[in-house]
PDB file of C-alpha atoms in Angstrom:
ATOM      1  CA  MET A   1     146.204  95.339  93.221  1.00 41.00           C
ATOM      2  CA  ARG A   2     143.455  95.051  95.945  1.00 40.00           C
ATOM      3  CA  ASN A   3     144.847  94.315  98.941  1.00 41.00           C
ATOM      4  CA  HIS A   4     141.347  91.614  99.808  1.00 35.00           C
ATOM      5  CA  PHE A   5     142.269  88.104 101.421  1.00 30.00           C
ATOM      6  CA  PHE A   6     138.762  87.442  99.285  1.00 31.00           C
ATOM      7  CA  SER A   7     140.314  88.574  95.340  1.00 35.00           C
ATOM      8  CA  ALA A   8     143.039  85.435  96.137  1.00 35.00           C
ATOM      9  CA  PHE A   9     139.953  83.272  95.644  1.00 32.00           C
ATOM     10  CA  ASN A  10     138.102  85.666  92.981  1.00 37.00           C
ATOM     11  CA  PRO A  11     138.833  82.926  90.491  1.00 36.00           C
ATOM     12  CA  PHE A  12     137.577  79.692  92.562  1.00 33.00           C
ATOM     13  CA  LEU A  13     134.492  81.946  93.364  1.00 32.00           C
ATOM     14  CA  GLN A  14     133.499  81.939  89.911  1.00 38.00           C
ATOM     15  CA  ARG A  15     134.694  78.161  88.745  1.00 39.00           C
ATOM     16  CA  GLY A  16     132.120  77.385  92.445  1.00 38.00           C
ATOM     17  CA  ILE A  17     135.082  75.289  93.926  1.00 35.00           C
ATOM     18  CA  VAL A  18     134.769  77.308  96.805  1.00 33.00           C
ATOM     19  CA  GLY A  19     131.562  76.913  97.944  1.00 35.00           C
ATOM     20  CA  LEU A  20     131.723  72.737  96.622  1.00 31.00           C
ATOM     21  CA  MET A  21     134.806  72.763  99.206  1.00 32.00           C
ATOM     22  CA  VAL A  22     132.393  74.184 101.733  1.00 31.00           C
ATOM     23  CA  VAL A  23     130.269  71.678 101.109  1.00 31.00           C
ATOM     24  CA  VAL A  24     132.446  68.567 101.662  1.00 32.00           C
ATOM     25  CA  CYS A  25     133.454  70.310 104.769  1.00 32.00           C
ATOM     26  CA  GLY A  26     130.591  70.250 106.683  1.00 36.00           C
ATOM     27  CA  VAL A  27     129.898  66.556 105.340  1.00 34.00           C
ATOM     28  CA  LEU A  28     132.596  65.778 106.917  1.00 33.00           C
ATOM     29  CA  PHE A  29     132.736  67.681 109.726  1.00 35.00           C
ATOM     30  CA  GLY A  30     129.032  66.316 110.167  1.00 37.00           C
ATOM     31  CA  SER A  31     130.395  62.629 109.891  1.00 34.00           C
ATOM     32  CA  ILE A  32     132.667  63.038 112.034  1.00 35.00           C
ATOM     33  CA  ALA A  33     130.655  65.116 115.067  1.00 39.00           C
ATOM     34  CA  GLY A  34     128.162  61.869 114.349  1.00 40.00           C
ATOM     35  CA  LEU A  35     130.415  59.206 115.542  1.00 38.00           C
ATOM     36  CA  GLY A  36     129.235  56.984 117.466  1.00 43.00           C
ATOM     37  CA  GLY A  37     125.810  57.044 117.285  1.00 44.00           C
ATOM     38  CA  ILE A  38     125.763  60.189 118.669  1.00 43.00           C
ATOM     39  CA  GLN A  39     124.939  63.570 117.112  1.00 43.00           C
ATOM     40  CA  GLN A  40     126.173  67.153 117.602  1.00 42.00           C
ATOM     41  CA  ALA A  41     123.792  67.921 120.894  1.00 45.00           C
ATOM     42  CA  LYS A  42     121.360  70.059 121.171  1.00 63.00           C
ATOM     43  CA  ALA A  43     122.372  70.364 124.647  1.00 77.00           C
ATOM     44  CA  ASP A  44     125.085  70.049 126.954  1.00 92.00           C
ATOM     45  CA  VAL A  45     124.766  69.673 131.139  1.00 94.00           C
ATOM     46  CA  SER A  46     127.205  69.286 133.477  1.00 95.00           C
ATOM     47  CA  GLY A  47     127.679  69.661 137.248  1.00 95.00           C
ATOM     48  CA  PRO A  48     126.885  67.263 139.766  1.00 94.00           C
ATOM     49  CA  VAL A  49     123.786  65.502 140.467  1.00 94.00           C
ATOM     50  CA  CYS A  50     121.070  63.955 142.429  1.00 94.00           C
ATOM     51  CA  VAL A  51     119.594  60.612 141.270  1.00 95.00           C
ATOM     52  CA  GLU A  52     115.840  60.041 140.394  1.00 94.00           C
ATOM     53  CA  ASN A  53     115.896  56.400 139.442  1.00 94.00           C
ATOM     54  CA  GLY A  54     118.168  54.121 137.578  1.00 94.00           C
ATOM     55  CA  SER A  55     117.749  56.046 134.553  1.00 95.00           C
ATOM     56  CA  VAL A  56     117.565  59.485 135.389  1.00 95.00           C
ATOM     57  CA  ILE A  57     119.397  62.178 137.032  1.00 96.00           C
ATOM     58  CA  SER A  58     119.416  66.822 137.504  1.00 95.00           C
ATOM     59  CA  VAL A  59     122.605  67.593 136.714  1.00 95.00           C
ATOM     60  CA  ASN A  60     122.731  69.983 139.377  1.00 94.00           C
ATOM     61  CA  GLY A  61     120.025  69.228 141.138  1.00 90.00           C
ATOM     62  CA  ARG A  62     119.614  68.773 144.852  1.00 89.00           C
ATOM     63  CA  ARG A  63     117.855  66.799 146.441  1.00 88.00           C
ATOM     64  CA  HIS A  64     115.136  67.818 149.041  1.00 89.00           C
ATOM     65  CA  SER A  65     112.553  66.488 150.792  1.00 87.00           C
ATOM     66  CA  GLY A  66     112.988  63.139 149.542  1.00 84.00           C
ATOM     67  CA  THR A  67     113.158  64.240 145.760  1.00 86.00           C
ATOM     68  CA  CYS A  68     115.011  66.128 142.827  1.00 88.00           C
ATOM     69  CA  VAL A  69     115.331  69.432 142.339  1.00 89.00           C
ATOM     70  CA  ASP A  70     116.650  72.603 140.509  1.00 90.00           C
ATOM     71  CA  GLY A  71     118.532  71.590 137.988  1.00 93.00           C
ATOM     72  CA  THR A  72     118.290  70.027 134.476  1.00 94.00           C
ATOM     73  CA  VAL A  73     116.643  66.424 133.863  1.00 95.00           C
ATOM     74  CA  VAL A  74     118.430  64.018 132.197  1.00 96.00           C
ATOM     75  CA  ARG A  75     116.766  60.637 131.490  1.00 96.00           C
ATOM     76  CA  LEU A  76     119.703  58.654 130.375  1.00 97.00           C
ATOM     77  CA  TYR A  77     119.360  57.731 126.108  1.00 96.00           C
ATOM     78  CA  GLY A  78     118.821  53.987 125.483  1.00 96.00           C
ATOM     79  CA  VAL A  79     118.855  52.885 128.721  1.00 95.00           C
ATOM     80  CA  LYS A  80     115.505  51.941 130.347  1.00 95.00           C
ATOM     81  CA  ALA A  81     115.543  51.220 134.853  1.00 95.00           C
ATOM     82  CA  PRO A  82     112.743  50.164 136.561  1.00 94.00           C
ATOM     83  CA  PRO A  83     110.891  52.578 138.768  1.00 93.00           C
ATOM     84  CA  LEU A  84     111.854  52.750 142.738  1.00 92.00           C
ATOM     85  CA  ASP A  85     108.952  51.382 143.624  1.00 92.00           C
ATOM     86  CA  GLN A  86     109.426  48.198 141.729  1.00 91.00           C
ATOM     87  CA  ASN A  87     110.410  44.552 143.615  1.00 91.00           C
ATOM     88  CA  CYS A  88     111.718  41.581 142.143  1.00 89.00           C
ATOM     89  CA  GLN A  89     112.057  38.188 143.026  1.00 87.00           C
ATOM     90  CA  ILE A  90     114.348  35.262 143.853  1.00 85.00           C
ATOM     91  CA  GLY A  91     114.187  32.366 142.873  1.00 77.00           C
ATOM     92  CA  GLY A  92     110.439  31.525 145.236  1.00 77.00           C
ATOM     93  CA  ASP A  93     109.689  33.606 147.944  1.00 82.00           C
ATOM     94  CA  GLU A  94     112.504  36.229 148.151  1.00 87.00           C
ATOM     95  CA  VAL A  95     111.406  39.578 147.253  1.00 87.00           C
ATOM     96  CA  TRP A  96     114.297  42.549 146.340  1.00 89.00           C
ATOM     97  CA  ARG A  97     114.030  46.373 145.778  1.00 93.00           C
ATOM     98  CA  CYS A  98     115.440  46.383 142.661  1.00 93.00           C
ATOM     99  CA  GLY A  99     113.801  49.656 141.023  1.00 94.00           C
ATOM    100  CA  LEU A 100     116.188  50.306 144.955  1.00 95.00           C
ATOM    101  CA  ALA A 101     118.912  48.570 144.097  1.00 95.00           C
ATOM    102  CA  SER A 102     119.072  49.844 139.839  1.00 96.00           C
ATOM    103  CA  ALA A 103     118.878  53.997 141.691  1.00 96.00           C
ATOM    104  CA  ALA A 104     121.401  52.953 144.271  1.00 96.00           C
ATOM    105  CA  ALA A 105     124.025  51.557 141.860  1.00 96.00           C
ATOM    106  CA  LEU A 106     123.594  54.851 139.907  1.00 96.00           C
ATOM    107  CA  LEU A 107     124.600  57.213 142.515  1.00 95.00           C
ATOM    108  CA  GLN A 108     127.356  55.240 143.634  1.00 96.00           C
ATOM    109  CA  ALA A 109     129.086  55.743 139.923  1.00 96.00           C
ATOM    110  CA  VAL A 110     128.361  59.312 140.434  1.00 95.00           C
ATOM    111  CA  GLN A 111     127.853  60.454 143.906  1.00 92.00           C
ATOM    112  CA  GLY A 112     131.166  63.053 144.509  1.00 91.00           C
ATOM    113  CA  ARG A 113     131.644  63.536 140.374  1.00 94.00           C
ATOM    114  CA  GLN A 114     131.456  65.530 137.929  1.00 94.00           C
ATOM    115  CA  VAL A 115     129.112  64.158 134.976  1.00 96.00           C
ATOM    116  CA  GLU A 116     128.760  65.326 131.295  1.00 96.00           C
ATOM    117  CA  CYS A 117     125.386  64.739 129.715  1.00 97.00           C
ATOM    118  CA  ARG A 118     125.512  65.066 125.354  1.00 95.00           C
ATOM    119  CA  GLY A 119     122.092  65.413 124.917  1.00 93.00           C
ATOM    120  CA  ASN A 120     119.729  66.271 121.387  1.00 84.00           C
ATOM    121  CA  SER A 121     116.461  66.282 122.828  1.00 90.00           C
ATOM    122  CA  ASN A 122     113.583  65.978 125.321  1.00 91.00           C
ATOM    123  CA  ASP A 123     111.512  63.108 126.084  1.00 91.00           C
ATOM    124  CA  ASN A 124     107.209  63.067 126.428  1.00 90.00           C
ATOM    125  CA  LYS A 125     108.230  64.522 129.535  1.00 91.00           C
ATOM    126  CA  GLY A 126     110.453  67.149 129.119  1.00 91.00           C
ATOM    127  CA  ARG A 127     113.603  65.691 129.946  1.00 93.00           C
ATOM    128  CA  LEU A 128     116.712  65.872 128.486  1.00 95.00           C
ATOM    129  CA  VAL A 129     118.147  62.728 126.912  1.00 95.00           C
ATOM    130  CA  ALA A 130     121.458  62.371 126.779  1.00 96.00           C
ATOM    131  CA  ILE A 131     124.619  59.858 126.673  1.00 96.00           C
ATOM    132  CA  CYS A 132     126.255  61.204 130.296  1.00 97.00           C
ATOM    133  CA  PHE A 133     130.167  60.379 131.269  1.00 97.00           C
ATOM    134  CA  VAL A 134     131.551  60.250 134.218  1.00 96.00           C
ATOM    135  CA  SER A 135     135.439  60.259 133.333  1.00 94.00           C
ATOM    136  CA  GLY A 136     134.862  59.855 129.852  1.00 94.00           C
ATOM    137  CA  ARG A 137     133.459  57.268 130.910  1.00 96.00           C
ATOM    138  CA  SER A 138     129.482  56.223 129.715  1.00 97.00           C
ATOM    139  CA  LEU A 139     127.144  55.537 131.969  1.00 97.00           C
ATOM    140  CA  ASN A 140     124.095  54.768 129.446  1.00 97.00           C
ATOM    141  CA  GLN A 141     126.682  51.150 129.140  1.00 97.00           C
ATOM    142  CA  PHE A 142     127.683  50.854 132.548  1.00 97.00           C
ATOM    143  CA  MET A 143     124.001  50.516 133.679  1.00 97.00           C
ATOM    144  CA  VAL A 144     123.402  48.057 131.721  1.00 97.00           C
ATOM    145  CA  GLU A 145     126.473  46.033 131.203  1.00 97.00           C
ATOM    146  CA  MET A 146     126.534  45.724 134.985  1.00 97.00           C
ATOM    147  CA  GLY A 147     122.761  44.482 134.473  1.00 95.00           C
ATOM    148  CA  TRP A 148     121.005  48.192 135.883  1.00 96.00           C
ATOM    149  CA  ALA A 149     119.296  48.870 133.059  1.00 96.00           C
ATOM    150  CA  SER A 150     118.397  47.130 130.016  1.00 94.00           C
ATOM    151  CA  ALA A 151     118.930  48.334 126.909  1.00 95.00           C
ATOM    152  CA  ASP A 152     115.845  50.355 125.595  1.00 94.00           C
ATOM    153  CA  LYS A 153     115.865  48.565 122.548  1.00 91.00           C
ATOM    154  CA  ALA A 154     112.412  50.932 121.647  1.00 91.00           C
ATOM    155  CA  VAL A 155     115.522  53.340 120.701  1.00 91.00           C
ATOM    156  CA  SER A 156     118.854  51.860 119.666  1.00 92.00           C
ATOM    157  CA  SER A 157     119.819  48.863 120.085  1.00 94.00           C
ATOM    158  CA  MET A 158     123.558  50.534 121.215  1.00 95.00           C
ATOM    159  CA  PHE A 159     123.270  48.953 124.619  1.00 96.00           C
ATOM    160  CA  LEU A 160     122.245  45.657 123.804  1.00 96.00           C
ATOM    161  CA  ASP A 161     124.666  43.678 123.577  1.00 97.00           C
ATOM    162  CA  PHE A 162     125.616  44.872 127.234  1.00 97.00           C
ATOM    163  CA  GLU A 163     122.385  43.562 128.296  1.00 95.00           C
ATOM    164  CA  VAL A 164     122.524  40.318 126.262  1.00 96.00           C
ATOM    165  CA  GLU A 165     126.152  40.251 127.809  1.00 97.00           C
ATOM    166  CA  ALA A 166     124.838  40.981 131.986  1.00 95.00           C
ATOM    167  CA  ARG A 167     121.687  37.943 131.315  1.00 93.00           C
ATOM    168  CA  ALA A 168     123.990  35.802 130.349  1.00 95.00           C
ATOM    169  CA  THR A 169     125.786  36.378 133.569  1.00 95.00           C
ATOM    170  CA  LYS A 170     122.794  37.208 135.652  1.00 94.00           C
ATOM    171  CA  ARG A 171     124.693  40.706 136.459  1.00 94.00           C
ATOM    172  CA  GLY A 172     122.444  43.020 138.904  1.00 94.00           C
ATOM    173  CA  LEU A 173     118.942  43.021 137.674  1.00 94.00           C
ATOM    174  CA  TRP A 174     118.728  39.463 135.874  1.00 92.00           C
ATOM    175  CA  SER A 175     119.986  37.872 139.192  1.00 90.00           C
ATOM    176  CA  SER A 176     116.163  37.665 140.262  1.00 87.00           C
ATOM    177  CA  ASN A 177     113.397  37.502 137.758  1.00 83.00           C
ATOM    178  CA  TYR A 178     113.294  41.199 136.606  1.00 84.00           C
ATOM    179  CA  GLN A 179     111.362  42.222 133.915  1.00 79.00           C
ATOM    180  CA  PRO A 180     111.259  45.492 132.209  1.00 76.00           C
ATOM    181  CA  ARG A 181     108.181  47.125 132.448  1.00 70.00           C
ATOM    182  CA  SER A 182     106.995  48.773 129.231  1.00 65.00           C
ATOM    183  CA  ASP A 183     105.852  52.718 129.101  1.00 55.00           C
TER     184      ASP A 183
END
C-alpha cells in the first residue's frame, strides 16, 4: 500500500474529475476576484500620499519644490478631475480656481491617512490606474459623489450615477460652469 496523498485520488484522476474540479474552482475564484468590476490586481500599493491633482496621487511620495516626487504615481480609475490651473465661472463674472479646489478636496480626504490602491493596468503616461481606498471607502467614488471630479465615461460607467447626483445637487465643481476637458 502506497502512503502517498494523491494515491487516494487515483480513481478520480483517471476519470478527469480532479481536473474538472480545478477548472470549476478557478472559474469560481476568478468570479469572486472580479466582483464589483475590480479585477485581481497586478499591482497594489499603500501608504501616505502626495496629491498631484484631483485624480492623480503619488503613494509613498513626498512634496518637494511644489511637486510630488518618489512614490508610485496612481491615476484614479474612472475619474476625471480638472488640471490644477483650470478656472471655472460662477454666474456672471466670478471666477474660481476649480482645479485647485478639486485637488484640495482630495488632499483633505487623504491627509494623514493610509491609502490603499488596487490597480491592474498603466495609462499612456505609465501611471498605475487604480481604485484607491481610505478606511475602506473608495476615493474614486468620493471625488465623483462630492462633485470634485466627473466620471470618466470613456473608461467606465461605474461612477456615472454619482456624477448625475452631484450635478443635480450642484455639488463641488457642478456649482459652476465646469466643463470636463477632453484628453
